[in-house]
mmCIF file of C-alpha atoms and ligand atoms in Angstrom:
data_model
loop_
_atom_site.group_PDB
_atom_site.id
_atom_site.type_symbol
_atom_site.label_atom_id
_atom_site.label_comp_id
_atom_site.label_asym_id
_atom_site.label_seq_id
_atom_site.Cartn_x
_atom_site.Cartn_y
_atom_site.Cartn_z
ATOM 1 C CA MET A 1 231.500 62.838 -66.527
ATOM 2 C CA SER A 2 234.381 63.154 -68.959
ATOM 3 C CA GLN A 3 233.641 63.092 -72.687
ATOM 4 C CA HIS A 4 236.654 60.809 -72.972
ATOM 5 C CA SER A 5 235.791 58.189 -70.369
ATOM 6 C CA LEU A 6 234.431 54.952 -71.771
ATOM 7 C CA SER A 7 233.412 53.542 -68.406
ATOM 8 C CA GLY A 8 231.685 56.557 -66.861
ATOM 9 C CA LYS A 9 234.624 57.543 -64.656
ATOM 10 C CA PRO A 10 235.250 61.270 -64.319
ATOM 11 C CA PHE A 11 238.349 61.207 -66.546
ATOM 12 C CA GLY A 12 239.486 59.251 -69.583
ATOM 13 C CA ARG A 13 243.234 59.495 -69.002
ATOM 14 C CA LEU A 14 245.169 61.257 -66.234
ATOM 15 C CA LEU A 15 248.923 61.811 -66.107
ATOM 16 C CA LEU A 16 250.816 61.591 -62.821
ATOM 17 C CA THR A 17 254.425 62.798 -62.877
ATOM 18 C CA GLY A 18 256.739 61.885 -60.025
ATOM 19 C CA ALA A 19 254.740 58.686 -59.570
ATOM 20 C CA SER A 20 257.578 56.881 -57.754
ATOM 21 C CA GLY A 21 258.063 59.609 -55.150
ATOM 22 C CA ASN A 22 256.655 59.651 -51.630
ATOM 23 C CA LEU A 23 253.397 61.372 -52.589
ATOM 24 C CA GLY A 24 253.134 59.808 -56.034
ATOM 25 C CA ARG A 25 253.058 56.386 -54.405
ATOM 26 C CA GLN A 26 250.244 57.507 -52.086
ATOM 27 C CA LEU A 27 248.124 58.871 -54.909
ATOM 28 C CA ARG A 28 248.709 56.243 -57.549
ATOM 29 C CA SER A 29 246.003 53.732 -56.686
ATOM 30 C CA THR A 30 243.307 56.376 -56.072
ATOM 31 C CA LEU A 31 243.784 57.850 -59.546
ATOM 32 C CA GLY A 32 242.482 54.572 -60.941
ATOM 33 C CA ASP A 33 239.127 55.337 -59.292
ATOM 34 C CA TRP A 34 238.929 58.634 -61.120
ATOM 35 C CA ALA A 35 240.135 57.718 -64.622
ATOM 36 C CA ASP A 36 239.877 54.829 -67.089
ATOM 37 C CA SER A 37 243.577 55.041 -67.626
ATOM 38 C CA VAL A 38 246.475 56.511 -65.650
ATOM 39 C CA ARG A 39 249.799 57.356 -67.256
ATOM 40 C CA LEU A 40 252.620 57.331 -64.749
ATOM 41 C CA SER A 41 255.993 58.939 -65.205
ATOM 42 C CA ASP A 42 259.195 59.157 -63.238
ATOM 43 C CA VAL A 43 262.938 58.997 -63.846
ATOM 44 C CA VAL A 44 263.182 55.834 -61.785
ATOM 45 C CA GLY A 45 261.379 52.494 -62.059
ATOM 46 C CA LEU A 46 257.615 52.462 -61.571
ATOM 47 C CA GLY A 47 257.319 48.819 -60.562
ATOM 48 C CA GLU A 48 254.541 46.551 -61.737
ATOM 49 C CA THR A 49 251.632 48.247 -63.413
ATOM 50 C CA ALA A 50 247.923 47.520 -63.018
ATOM 51 C CA SER A 51 245.839 46.965 -66.168
ATOM 52 C CA HIS A 52 244.672 50.613 -66.196
ATOM 53 C CA GLU A 53 248.222 51.978 -65.802
ATOM 54 C CA GLU A 54 250.857 52.919 -68.367
ATOM 55 C CA ALA A 55 254.415 53.398 -67.084
ATOM 56 C CA CYS A 56 256.725 55.884 -68.818
ATOM 57 C CA GLU A 57 260.288 56.409 -67.647
ATOM 58 C CA VAL A 58 260.752 60.000 -68.728
ATOM 59 C CA ASN A 59 263.205 62.700 -67.771
ATOM 60 C CA LEU A 60 261.083 65.844 -67.705
ATOM 61 C CA SER A 61 263.962 67.951 -68.989
ATOM 62 C CA HIS A 62 263.725 66.116 -72.355
ATOM 63 C CA ARG A 63 261.298 68.192 -74.355
ATOM 64 C CA GLU A 64 260.324 65.676 -77.035
ATOM 65 C CA ALA A 65 259.780 62.927 -74.501
ATOM 66 C CA VAL A 66 257.522 65.179 -72.442
ATOM 67 C CA MET A 67 255.602 66.130 -75.572
ATOM 68 C CA ARG A 68 254.843 62.429 -76.151
ATOM 69 C CA LEU A 69 254.095 61.874 -72.467
ATOM 70 C CA VAL A 70 251.328 64.463 -72.411
ATOM 71 C CA GLU A 71 249.596 63.451 -75.648
ATOM 72 C CA GLY A 72 246.062 62.202 -75.013
ATOM 73 C CA VAL A 73 245.756 63.130 -71.337
ATOM 74 C CA GLU A 74 242.905 65.192 -69.934
ATOM 75 C CA ALA A 75 244.556 66.503 -66.797
ATOM 76 C CA ILE A 76 247.962 66.361 -65.137
ATOM 77 C CA VAL A 77 248.998 65.932 -61.526
ATOM 78 C CA HIS A 78 252.553 67.238 -61.584
ATOM 79 C CA LEU A 79 254.519 65.959 -58.612
ATOM 80 C CA GLY A 80 257.705 65.330 -60.617
ATOM 81 C CA GLY A 81 261.038 67.048 -60.126
ATOM 82 C CA ILE A 82 263.344 67.511 -57.151
ATOM 83 C CA SER A 83 261.493 67.926 -53.858
ATOM 84 C CA VAL A 84 264.289 69.269 -51.628
ATOM 85 C CA ASP A 85 267.074 71.816 -51.966
ATOM 86 C CA ALA A 86 269.745 70.759 -54.442
ATOM 87 C CA PRO A 87 272.502 72.182 -56.669
ATOM 88 C CA PHE A 88 271.196 74.783 -59.089
ATOM 89 C CA ASP A 89 271.962 72.820 -62.264
ATOM 90 C CA ASP A 90 269.972 69.845 -61.026
ATOM 91 C CA LEU A 91 267.041 72.068 -60.068
ATOM 92 C CA LEU A 92 267.289 73.855 -63.400
ATOM 93 C CA ASP A 93 266.743 70.638 -65.331
ATOM 94 C CA ALA A 94 264.233 68.916 -63.104
ATOM 95 C CA ASN A 95 262.110 71.790 -61.809
ATOM 96 C CA ILE A 96 262.521 74.664 -64.251
ATOM 97 C CA ARG A 97 262.970 72.982 -67.638
ATOM 98 C CA GLY A 98 260.800 70.072 -66.559
ATOM 99 C CA THR A 99 257.863 72.256 -65.545
ATOM 100 C CA TYR A 100 258.215 74.434 -68.632
ATOM 101 C CA ASN A 101 258.263 71.365 -70.896
ATOM 102 C CA LEU A 102 255.150 70.038 -69.214
ATOM 103 C CA TYR A 103 253.162 73.276 -69.636
ATOM 104 C CA GLU A 104 254.291 73.658 -73.218
ATOM 105 C CA ALA A 105 253.173 70.105 -73.925
ATOM 106 C CA ALA A 106 249.884 70.776 -72.106
ATOM 107 C CA ARG A 107 249.317 73.812 -74.320
ATOM 108 C CA LYS A 108 250.125 71.933 -77.537
ATOM 109 C CA HIS A 109 247.918 68.979 -76.599
ATOM 110 C CA GLY A 110 244.993 71.010 -75.264
ATOM 111 C CA VAL A 111 245.205 69.872 -71.628
ATOM 112 C CA LYS A 112 242.944 72.122 -69.596
ATOM 113 C CA ARG A 113 243.868 71.399 -65.938
ATOM 114 C CA VAL A 114 247.109 70.905 -64.004
ATOM 115 C CA VAL A 115 247.543 70.243 -60.302
ATOM 116 C CA PHE A 116 251.027 71.480 -59.491
ATOM 117 C CA ALA A 117 252.957 70.344 -56.429
ATOM 118 C CA SER A 118 254.319 73.661 -55.251
ATOM 119 C CA SER A 119 255.672 73.872 -51.724
ATOM 120 C CA ASN A 120 255.497 75.823 -48.487
ATOM 121 C CA HIS A 121 259.113 76.747 -49.260
ATOM 122 C CA VAL A 122 257.765 79.382 -51.689
ATOM 123 C CA THR A 123 256.989 81.386 -48.546
ATOM 124 C CA GLY A 124 259.487 79.818 -46.157
ATOM 125 C CA PHE A 125 261.259 83.060 -45.256
ATOM 126 C CA HIS A 126 258.137 84.478 -43.639
ATOM 127 C CA PRO A 127 258.542 84.451 -39.855
ATOM 128 C CA VAL A 128 256.689 81.862 -37.805
ATOM 129 C CA THR A 129 254.681 84.685 -36.188
ATOM 130 C CA GLU A 130 252.751 85.369 -39.436
ATOM 131 C CA VAL A 131 249.652 83.723 -40.852
ATOM 132 C CA LEU A 132 249.746 83.660 -44.655
ATOM 133 C CA ASP A 133 247.036 83.338 -47.253
ATOM 134 C CA ALA A 134 247.122 82.858 -51.021
ATOM 135 C CA ASP A 135 248.053 86.517 -51.572
ATOM 136 C CA ALA A 136 251.065 86.539 -49.249
ATOM 137 C CA PRO A 137 254.230 87.645 -51.049
ATOM 138 C CA GLN A 138 256.530 84.854 -52.117
ATOM 139 C CA ARG A 139 259.618 84.689 -49.886
ATOM 140 C CA PRO A 140 261.432 81.544 -50.956
ATOM 141 C CA ASP A 141 263.777 80.021 -48.424
ATOM 142 C CA SER A 142 266.025 78.077 -50.802
ATOM 143 C CA LEU A 143 266.833 77.630 -54.482
ATOM 144 C CA TYR A 144 264.343 74.785 -54.350
ATOM 145 C CA GLY A 145 261.716 77.298 -53.146
ATOM 146 C CA VAL A 146 262.728 79.627 -55.987
ATOM 147 C CA THR A 147 262.016 76.881 -58.534
ATOM 148 C CA LYS A 148 258.558 76.411 -57.023
ATOM 149 C CA CYS A 149 257.986 80.188 -57.336
ATOM 150 C CA PHE A 150 258.867 79.735 -61.001
ATOM 151 C CA GLY A 151 256.274 76.967 -61.312
ATOM 152 C CA GLU A 152 253.632 79.172 -59.719
ATOM 153 C CA SER A 153 254.467 82.089 -62.036
ATOM 154 C CA LEU A 154 254.669 79.893 -65.108
ATOM 155 C CA SER A 155 251.277 78.370 -64.365
ATOM 156 C CA ARG A 156 249.826 81.852 -63.799
ATOM 157 C CA TYR A 157 251.124 82.872 -67.226
ATOM 158 C CA TYR A 158 249.743 79.744 -68.915
ATOM 159 C CA TYR A 159 246.363 80.487 -67.355
ATOM 160 C CA ASP A 160 246.267 84.185 -68.283
ATOM 161 C CA ARG A 161 247.633 83.621 -71.785
ATOM 162 C CA PHE A 162 246.269 80.189 -72.732
ATOM 163 C CA GLY A 163 243.494 79.442 -70.239
ATOM 164 C CA ILE A 164 245.129 76.328 -68.752
ATOM 165 C CA GLU A 165 243.822 76.109 -65.193
ATOM 166 C CA THR A 166 246.194 75.218 -62.354
ATOM 167 C CA VAL A 167 245.847 74.615 -58.664
ATOM 168 C CA CYS A 168 249.215 75.203 -56.990
ATOM 169 C CA LEU A 169 249.447 73.094 -53.846
ATOM 170 C CA ARG A 170 251.806 74.696 -51.349
ATOM 171 C CA ILE A 171 252.369 71.390 -49.653
ATOM 172 C CA GLY A 172 253.455 71.455 -46.019
ATOM 173 C CA SER A 173 255.039 68.260 -44.668
ATOM 174 C CA SER A 174 253.272 65.244 -46.084
ATOM 175 C CA PHE A 175 254.620 62.161 -44.411
ATOM 176 C CA ALA A 176 253.149 59.265 -42.456
ATOM 177 C CA GLU A 177 253.615 61.400 -39.354
ATOM 178 C CA PRO A 178 255.385 64.627 -38.289
ATOM 179 C CA LYS A 179 259.140 64.078 -37.960
ATOM 180 C CA ASN A 180 259.948 67.084 -35.762
ATOM 181 C CA PRO A 181 258.148 69.848 -33.790
ATOM 182 C CA ARG A 182 257.852 72.112 -36.837
ATOM 183 C CA MET A 183 255.893 69.451 -38.655
ATOM 184 C CA LEU A 184 253.194 69.564 -35.974
ATOM 185 C CA ILE A 185 252.276 72.841 -37.698
ATOM 186 C CA THR A 186 253.047 71.907 -41.315
ATOM 187 C CA TYR A 187 251.735 68.311 -41.263
ATOM 188 C CA LEU A 188 249.544 67.150 -44.168
ATOM 189 C CA SER A 189 248.278 63.617 -43.796
ATOM 190 C CA TYR A 190 248.324 61.393 -46.855
ATOM 191 C CA ARG A 191 244.535 61.164 -46.720
ATOM 192 C CA ASP A 192 244.181 64.963 -46.715
ATOM 193 C CA PHE A 193 246.739 65.237 -49.514
ATOM 194 C CA ILE A 194 244.674 62.904 -51.689
ATOM 195 C CA GLU A 195 241.519 64.858 -50.837
ATOM 196 C CA LEU A 196 243.245 68.099 -51.829
ATOM 197 C CA VAL A 197 244.202 66.628 -55.204
ATOM 198 C CA ARG A 198 240.629 65.397 -55.620
ATOM 199 C CA CYS A 199 239.231 68.882 -54.934
ATOM 200 C CA SER A 200 241.783 70.381 -57.328
ATOM 201 C CA LEU A 201 240.827 68.043 -60.157
ATOM 202 C CA PHE A 202 237.065 67.988 -59.642
ATOM 203 C CA THR A 203 236.122 71.591 -58.828
ATOM 204 C CA GLU A 204 234.505 72.854 -61.985
ATOM 205 C CA ARG A 205 236.342 76.158 -62.357
ATOM 206 C CA VAL A 206 239.569 76.870 -60.511
ATOM 207 C CA GLY A 207 241.277 79.486 -62.690
ATOM 208 C CA HIS A 208 244.705 79.875 -61.152
ATOM 209 C CA ALA A 209 244.514 79.002 -57.465
ATOM 210 C CA ILE A 210 247.001 78.739 -54.637
ATOM 211 C CA VAL A 211 246.167 76.539 -51.673
ATOM 212 C CA TYR A 212 248.236 75.512 -48.658
ATOM 213 C CA GLY A 213 248.420 71.763 -48.289
ATOM 214 C CA VAL A 214 247.974 71.302 -44.581
ATOM 215 C CA SER A 215 245.818 69.204 -42.267
ATOM 216 C CA ASP A 216 243.606 70.613 -39.520
ATOM 217 C CA ASN A 217 246.485 71.011 -37.059
ATOM 218 C CA PRO A 218 246.174 72.676 -33.638
ATOM 219 C CA ALA A 219 248.442 75.552 -34.718
ATOM 220 C CA THR A 220 248.774 76.929 -38.232
ATOM 221 C CA TRP A 221 250.720 79.460 -40.308
ATOM 222 C CA TRP A 222 248.338 79.237 -43.257
ATOM 223 C CA ASN A 223 244.811 80.309 -44.067
ATOM 224 C CA ASN A 224 242.916 78.838 -47.031
ATOM 225 C CA THR A 225 239.687 80.857 -46.812
ATOM 226 C CA LYS A 226 240.415 82.628 -50.131
ATOM 227 C CA VAL A 227 240.232 79.272 -51.898
ATOM 228 C CA SER A 228 237.242 77.869 -50.021
ATOM 229 C CA PHE A 229 235.594 77.326 -53.441
ATOM 230 C CA LEU A 230 237.838 74.265 -53.759
ATOM 231 C CA GLY A 231 235.831 72.634 -50.991
ATOM 232 C CA TYR A 232 238.949 71.265 -49.280
ATOM 233 C CA ARG A 233 238.100 70.202 -45.717
ATOM 234 C CA PRO A 234 240.996 68.441 -44.002
ATOM 235 C CA ARG A 235 239.926 65.505 -41.853
ATOM 236 C CA ASP A 236 243.202 64.792 -40.069
ATOM 237 C CA THR A 237 245.288 66.640 -37.503
ATOM 238 C CA SER A 238 248.773 66.464 -36.020
ATOM 239 C CA MET A 239 247.227 66.626 -32.530
ATOM 240 C CA ALA A 240 247.815 62.972 -31.761
ATOM 241 C CA PHE A 241 251.539 63.350 -32.493
ATOM 242 C CA GLY A 242 252.127 66.243 -30.073
ATOM 243 C CA SER A 243 253.376 63.938 -27.351
ATOM 244 C CA ASN A 244 256.143 62.674 -29.662
ATOM 245 C CA PHE A 245 257.975 65.956 -29.034
ATOM 246 C CA PRO A 246 258.648 67.287 -25.535
ATOM 247 C CA ALA A 247 256.980 70.675 -24.958
ATOM 248 C CA ASN A 248 260.244 72.297 -23.822
ATOM 249 C CA ARG A 249 261.679 71.701 -27.316
ATOM 250 C CA ARG A 250 258.627 73.245 -28.910
ATOM 251 C CA ASN A 251 258.118 76.333 -26.771
ATOM 252 C CA SER A 252 261.587 77.405 -25.690
ATOM 253 C CA GLU A 253 262.954 80.821 -26.644
ATOM 254 C CA HIS A 254 265.499 80.514 -29.394
ATOM 255 C CA THR A 255 267.418 82.407 -32.029
ATOM 256 C CA ASP A 256 268.015 79.515 -34.382
ATOM 257 C CA PRO A 257 266.872 80.709 -37.855
ATOM 258 C CA ALA A 258 265.484 77.254 -38.490
ATOM 259 C CA ARG A 259 262.933 77.992 -35.748
ATOM 260 C CA LEU A 260 262.295 81.641 -36.590
ATOM 261 C CA PHE A 261 261.136 81.087 -40.159
ATOM 262 C CA GLN A 262 258.351 78.928 -41.522
ATOM 263 C CA GLY A 263 260.671 77.053 -43.863
ATOM 264 C CA GLY A 264 262.559 75.548 -40.920
ATOM 265 C CA SER A 265 266.024 74.287 -41.774
ATOM 266 C CA PHE A 266 265.517 75.001 -45.492
ATOM 267 C CA VAL A 267 266.474 78.598 -44.614
ATOM 268 C CA LEU A 268 269.916 77.276 -43.736
ATOM 269 C CA GLY A 269 270.328 75.298 -46.916
ATOM 270 C CA ALA A 270 270.187 72.027 -44.965
ATOM 271 C CA PRO A 271 267.688 69.257 -45.555
ATOM 272 C CA ILE A 272 264.654 69.105 -43.291
ATOM 273 C CA GLY A 273 264.237 66.047 -41.106
ATOM 274 C CA SER A 274 267.681 66.049 -39.559
ATOM 275 C CA ALA A 275 268.054 65.042 -35.928
ATOM 276 C CA ASN A 276 269.081 68.508 -34.684
ATOM 277 C CA GLU A 277 265.817 70.176 -35.696
HETATM 278 C C1 15L B 301 258.979 70.128 -49.042
HETATM 279 O O1 15L B 301 258.734 70.892 -49.963
HETATM 280 C C2 15L B 301 259.677 68.851 -49.263
HETATM 281 O O2 15L B 301 259.366 68.293 -50.512
HETATM 282 C C3 15L B 301 259.441 67.833 -48.181
HETATM 283 O O3 15L B 301 260.418 66.829 -48.304
HETATM 284 C C4 15L B 301 259.462 68.443 -46.785
HETATM 285 O O4 15L B 301 260.749 68.777 -46.452
HETATM 286 C C5 15L B 301 258.537 69.628 -46.713
HETATM 287 O O5 15L B 301 258.742 70.531 -47.758
HETATM 288 C C6 15L B 301 258.599 70.392 -45.379
HETATM 289 O O6 15L B 301 258.599 71.604 -45.404
HETATM 290 O O7 15L B 301 258.576 69.742 -44.349
#
């Protein structure tokens, strides 16, 4: 139990950045089971708050605002920033400055644990014929992927230098269901995503860890055995969605780079989820 919790919950106060995004919205209510109080931040409206929630509209590139945002929190789930490829200047503010500001604030305020939403696009230029683990070389497939490499390196530095522990979640495709054949391999159900965050927050010692955020799908490009100490056991699978995509689209020979590399259409600088994938 946390020293800071008044009610016996595991945490006194947690911070969730990116709370209005797709995954932030999935996680929001569960955090209330784990902490007396949940501070939510995003650049856009956070809607109505429950009695245990505090809403903060904060742009993570604003250093002073982030410093205030982090004061008094025990751990951070950092989902904030831009989650697709975008112009460099936008990524610079949201993902590079934003993540730096957050770690600096964590250091100043003595926060000991961060769960960082990295992405499979850190390794998206590995071919689809490879199976990667936590030690696979980074091969970002986009500027967006490069900013997530930065987040992974920054968190490594803040662990080695200041002892702030981070679990970097290389999230696959976390949606209600796979949107294209590639996502049959990269699918992470919302339930498994929440379980992965739970493992990342509750495992006693994590140091600096890298884990692929993926469900128990029939085919995989990623192996998490090096981080089995996290205790993450996915319960869902993309199996049931296989019939949504005709087999000839999945198995045909092709030379399209979006099918040769794990990052899919990110390798082409086009957003994933388009109809021609
Ligand atoms: C990501 O990193 C994105 O945030 C998400 O929108 C998906 O495109 C996902 O990767 C993916 O690879 O499917």
